[in-house]
CSV table of C-alpha atoms in Angstrom, one decimal:
chain,number,residue,atom,x,y,z
A,1,GLY,CA,0.0,0.0,0.0
A,2,GLN,CA,0.8,3.6,-0.3
A,3,ASN,CA,1.5,5.8,2.9
A,4,ILE,CA,2.0,9.5,2.7
A,5,ASP,CA,2.4,11.6,5.9
A,6,GLN,CA,2.5,15.4,6.3
A,7,PRO,CA,1.7,17.8,9.1
A,8,THR,CA,-1.9,18.6,9.6
A,9,GLU,CA,-1.5,22.2,10.5
A,10,MET,CA,1.1,24.9,10.4
A,11,THR,CA,1.1,28.6,11.2
A,12,ALA,CA,3.5,31.3,10.0
A,13,THR,CA,3.8,35.1,9.9
A,14,GLU,CA,3.5,37.2,6.7
A,15,GLY,CA,6.9,37.6,5.1
A,16,ALA,CA,8.4,34.7,6.8
A,17,ILE,CA,9.6,31.3,5.3
A,18,VAL,CA,7.9,28.0,5.9
A,19,GLN,CA,8.8,24.5,5.1
A,20,ILE,CA,6.2,21.9,4.8
A,21,ASN,CA,7.3,18.3,5.0
A,22,CYS,CA,6.2,15.1,3.3
A,23,THR,CA,7.3,11.6,3.9
A,24,TYR,CA,6.2,8.7,1.8
A,25,GLN,CA,6.4,4.9,1.7
A,26,THR,CA,5.0,3.6,-1.7
A,27,SER,CA,5.2,0.6,-3.9
A,28,GLY,CA,7.3,2.2,-6.8
A,29,PHE,CA,7.8,5.8,-7.5
A,30,ASN,CA,7.1,7.9,-10.5
A,31,GLY,CA,7.2,11.4,-9.2
A,32,LEU,CA,6.0,13.5,-6.3
A,33,PHE,CA,3.7,16.6,-6.8
A,34,TRP,CA,2.7,19.5,-4.6
A,35,TYR,CA,-0.8,21.1,-5.0
A,36,GLN,CA,-2.3,24.0,-3.4
A,37,GLN,CA,-6.1,24.2,-2.4
A,38,HIS,CA,-7.9,27.2,-1.3
A,39,ALA,CA,-11.0,26.4,0.9
A,40,GLY,CA,-14.0,25.5,-1.3
A,41,GLU,CA,-11.8,25.4,-4.5
A,42,ALA,CA,-10.0,22.7,-6.5
A,43,PRO,CA,-6.5,21.8,-6.0
A,44,THR,CA,-4.0,23.7,-8.3
A,45,PHE,CA,-0.7,22.3,-9.5
A,46,LEU,CA,2.4,23.9,-7.7
A,47,SER,CA,5.4,21.5,-8.5
A,48,TYR,CA,6.6,18.2,-9.7
A,49,ASN,CA,9.7,16.4,-8.7
A,50,VAL,CA,11.0,13.1,-10.2
A,51,LEU,CA,14.7,13.4,-9.7
A,52,ASP,CA,16.5,14.2,-6.4
A,53,GLY,CA,17.1,17.8,-5.7
A,54,LEU,CA,15.6,21.2,-5.5
A,55,GLU,CA,13.1,22.7,-8.0
A,56,GLU,CA,12.6,26.5,-7.6
A,57,LYS,CA,9.6,28.4,-9.0
A,58,GLY,CA,9.3,32.0,-7.8
A,59,ARG,CA,8.5,32.0,-4.2
A,60,PHE,CA,7.9,28.4,-4.1
A,61,SER,CA,10.6,25.6,-4.1
A,62,SER,CA,10.3,21.8,-3.7
A,63,PHE,CA,12.8,19.4,-2.7
A,64,LEU,CA,13.1,15.6,-3.2
A,65,SER,CA,15.1,12.8,-1.8
A,66,ARG,CA,14.1,9.5,-3.2
A,67,SER,CA,16.4,7.4,-1.0
A,68,LYS,CA,14.8,9.0,2.1
A,69,GLY,CA,11.3,9.0,0.9
A,70,TYR,CA,11.1,12.7,1.7
A,71,SER,CA,10.1,15.9,0.0
A,72,TYR,CA,9.5,19.4,1.3
A,73,LEU,CA,7.7,22.6,-0.1
A,74,LEU,CA,9.4,25.8,0.8
A,75,LEU,CA,7.4,29.0,0.7
A,76,LYS,CA,9.3,32.3,1.0
A,77,GLU,CA,8.0,35.8,1.6
A,78,LEU,CA,4.8,34.6,2.9
A,79,GLN,CA,1.5,36.5,1.8
A,80,MET,CA,-1.9,36.3,3.4
A,81,LYS,CA,-3.1,34.6,0.2
A,82,ASP,CA,-0.9,31.7,0.9
A,83,SER,CA,-3.2,30.6,3.6
A,84,ALA,CA,-4.5,27.3,2.1
A,85,SER,CA,-4.2,23.6,2.2
A,86,TYR,CA,-1.0,22.1,0.7
A,87,LEU,CA,-1.3,18.5,-0.7
A,88,CYS,CA,1.6,16.1,-1.3
A,89,ALA,CA,0.9,13.4,-3.8
A,90,VAL,CA,3.0,10.5,-4.8
A,91,ARG,CA,2.6,8.9,-8.3
A,92,ALA,CA,3.2,5.0,-8.4
A,93,PRO,CA,2.5,2.2,-10.7
A,94,SER,CA,-0.9,0.5,-10.4
A,95,GLY,CA,-1.8,-2.0,-13.2
A,96,GLY,CA,-1.1,-0.6,-16.5
A,97,SER,CA,-1.0,3.0,-15.4
A,98,TYR,CA,0.4,5.5,-12.8
A,99,ILE,CA,-1.8,6.6,-10.1
A,100,PRO,CA,-1.3,9.5,-7.7
A,101,THR,CA,-1.9,9.0,-4.0
A,102,PHE,CA,-2.6,12.1,-2.0
A,103,GLY,CA,-1.5,12.9,1.6
A,104,ARG,CA,-4.3,14.4,3.9
A,105,GLY,CA,-2.9,17.9,3.3
A,106,THR,CA,-1.4,20.4,5.6
A,107,SER,CA,-3.4,23.5,6.4
A,108,LEU,CA,-1.2,26.5,6.5
A,109,ILE,CA,-2.3,29.6,8.3
A,110,VAL,CA,-0.5,32.9,7.5
A,111,HIS,CA,-1.0,35.7,10.1
A,112,PRO,CA,-0.1,39.3,10.0
B,1,ASP,CA,-4.9,25.5,-20.6
B,2,VAL,CA,-6.6,22.2,-19.9
B,3,LYS,CA,-10.1,22.6,-18.7
B,4,VAL,CA,-11.9,20.0,-16.6
B,5,THR,CA,-15.6,20.7,-16.2
B,6,GLN,CA,-17.9,19.2,-13.7
B,7,SER,CA,-21.6,19.6,-14.4
B,8,SER,CA,-22.8,20.7,-11.1
B,9,ARG,CA,-21.2,22.7,-8.3
B,10,TYR,CA,-23.8,21.7,-5.7
B,11,LEU,CA,-26.3,18.8,-5.7
B,12,VAL,CA,-28.9,17.7,-3.0
B,13,LYS,CA,-30.3,14.2,-3.5
B,14,ARG,CA,-32.4,11.9,-1.6
B,15,THR,CA,-31.3,8.7,0.0
B,16,GLY,CA,-31.7,5.8,-2.4
B,17,GLU,CA,-31.7,8.0,-5.6
B,18,LYS,CA,-29.3,7.1,-8.4
B,19,VAL,CA,-27.0,10.1,-8.9
B,20,PHE,CA,-24.8,10.9,-11.9
B,21,LEU,CA,-21.9,13.1,-11.6
B,22,GLU,CA,-20.4,14.3,-15.0
B,23,CYS,CA,-16.8,15.3,-15.8
B,24,VAL,CA,-15.6,16.5,-19.2
B,25,GLN,CA,-12.0,17.3,-20.2
B,26,ASP,CA,-11.0,19.2,-23.4
B,27,MET,CA,-7.4,18.2,-23.9
B,28,ASP,CA,-7.7,14.5,-25.2
B,29,HIS,CA,-6.2,13.3,-21.9
B,30,GLU,CA,-6.0,9.5,-21.6
B,31,ASN,CA,-6.2,9.2,-17.7
B,32,MET,CA,-9.2,10.4,-15.7
B,33,PHE,CA,-9.8,10.1,-12.1
B,34,TRP,CA,-12.6,10.4,-9.5
B,35,TYR,CA,-11.7,11.5,-5.9
B,36,ARG,CA,-14.0,12.2,-2.9
B,37,GLN,CA,-12.6,14.8,-0.3
B,38,ASP,CA,-13.6,14.7,3.3
B,39,PRO,CA,-12.3,16.8,6.3
B,40,GLY,CA,-9.5,15.0,8.0
B,41,LEU,CA,-9.3,12.2,5.3
B,42,GLY,CA,-8.0,14.1,2.3
B,43,LEU,CA,-8.4,13.0,-1.3
B,44,ARG,CA,-9.3,9.4,-1.7
B,45,LEU,CA,-9.5,7.7,-5.2
B,46,ILE,CA,-12.8,6.1,-6.1
B,47,TYR,CA,-12.2,4.9,-9.6
B,48,PHE,CA,-9.8,5.8,-12.5
B,49,SER,CA,-9.7,5.2,-16.2
B,50,TYR,CA,-6.6,5.2,-18.5
B,51,ASP,CA,-8.6,4.6,-21.8
B,52,VAL,CA,-12.1,4.6,-23.2
B,53,LYS,CA,-14.3,1.9,-21.8
B,54,MET,CA,-11.4,1.0,-19.3
B,55,LYS,CA,-11.9,1.4,-15.6
B,56,GLU,CA,-10.1,0.5,-12.6
B,57,LYS,CA,-11.2,0.4,-8.8
B,58,GLY,CA,-9.5,3.0,-6.6
B,59,ASP,CA,-9.2,2.8,-2.8
B,60,ILE,CA,-12.9,3.2,-2.0
B,61,PRO,CA,-15.1,2.0,-4.9
B,62,GLU,CA,-17.9,0.5,-2.9
B,63,GLY,CA,-21.2,2.1,-3.6
B,64,TYR,CA,-19.9,3.6,-6.9
B,65,SER,CA,-19.6,2.8,-10.5
B,66,VAL,CA,-18.2,4.7,-13.5
B,67,SER,CA,-18.6,5.0,-17.3
B,68,ARG,CA,-16.3,6.2,-19.9
B,69,GLU,CA,-18.0,5.8,-23.2
B,70,LYS,CA,-15.9,8.7,-24.8
B,71,LYS,CA,-12.4,9.8,-24.0
B,72,GLU,CA,-13.4,13.2,-22.9
B,73,ARG,CA,-16.2,12.2,-20.5
B,74,PHE,CA,-15.9,10.3,-17.4
B,75,SER,CA,-19.0,9.7,-15.2
B,76,LEU,CA,-19.4,8.7,-11.6
B,77,ILE,CA,-22.5,6.9,-10.6
B,78,LEU,CA,-23.9,6.4,-7.2
B,79,GLU,CA,-26.2,3.4,-7.7
B,80,SER,CA,-28.3,4.1,-4.5
B,81,ALA,CA,-27.2,7.4,-2.7
B,82,SER,CA,-26.7,7.0,1.1
B,83,THR,CA,-25.9,9.7,3.6
B,84,ASN,CA,-22.4,8.6,4.1
B,85,GLN,CA,-21.8,9.6,0.5
B,86,THR,CA,-22.3,13.3,1.3
B,87,SER,CA,-18.9,14.7,0.3
B,88,MET,CA,-16.9,16.9,-2.1
B,89,TYR,CA,-16.4,15.0,-5.4
B,90,LEU,CA,-13.4,16.0,-7.6
B,91,CYS,CA,-12.6,14.9,-11.2
B,92,ALA,CA,-9.2,15.1,-12.6
B,93,SER,CA,-7.4,14.3,-15.7
B,94,SER,CA,-3.9,13.8,-16.9
B,95,LEU,CA,-1.7,12.8,-19.9
B,96,THR,CA,1.9,12.1,-18.5
B,97,GLY,CA,2.4,15.1,-16.4
B,98,GLY,CA,0.5,16.7,-13.6
B,99,TYR,CA,-3.3,16.5,-12.9
B,100,THR,CA,-5.8,19.1,-13.5
B,101,PHE,CA,-8.9,19.1,-11.3
B,102,GLY,CA,-12.4,20.2,-12.0
B,103,SER,CA,-14.0,22.7,-9.7
B,104,GLY,CA,-15.7,19.8,-7.7
B,105,THR,CA,-19.3,19.0,-6.9
B,106,ARG,CA,-20.6,19.3,-3.4
B,107,LEU,CA,-23.1,16.4,-3.0
B,108,THR,CA,-25.4,16.3,0.0
B,109,VAL,CA,-27.6,13.2,0.4
B,110,VAL,CA,-30.6,13.8,2.8
């Protein structure tokens, strides 16, 4: 089976940096995704890592270590609008396709 | 941009009714998925399809079925709705990269 763990909730201050961790144990691996989801809305794609290392995209960066089954999402210069749930998802083989399994999400609260 | 459209944003149905949730994508994606999302439980996979007329069970298929007669459309069917199927239902599609989600259907079964 697939097991993905991430903290339930985090709080941070506007302008600060926050790191959201994700650990996983899966049968096979074909990439790790981070999604952002605001309350009442659909998840939106943030990043994709398939090789070890850091991927940077503006204020957001994502890191992957496949040997450790570990990833983190780094958010810099936090803004109030970054208050949302952040979902970690791992894609793994299933039958003839690749299926993403999502963690339960980390609710990030940014306060002034 | 890929667009994934779910036919209804909000639905209220009675216990025992047969319910159809429709999802259409416009980018010729092979893979389509149905998830439900509940507080504290995250996104759980109900069914997925990687080709027309193909379907595979996800983690929680009980009480649901699906139909994929055309590549762009993936329907979720609740054979006999029950109150424990009250949830947010999200459809997604993908080719080889990331997953694009529809806006979701919030279903309430009374």
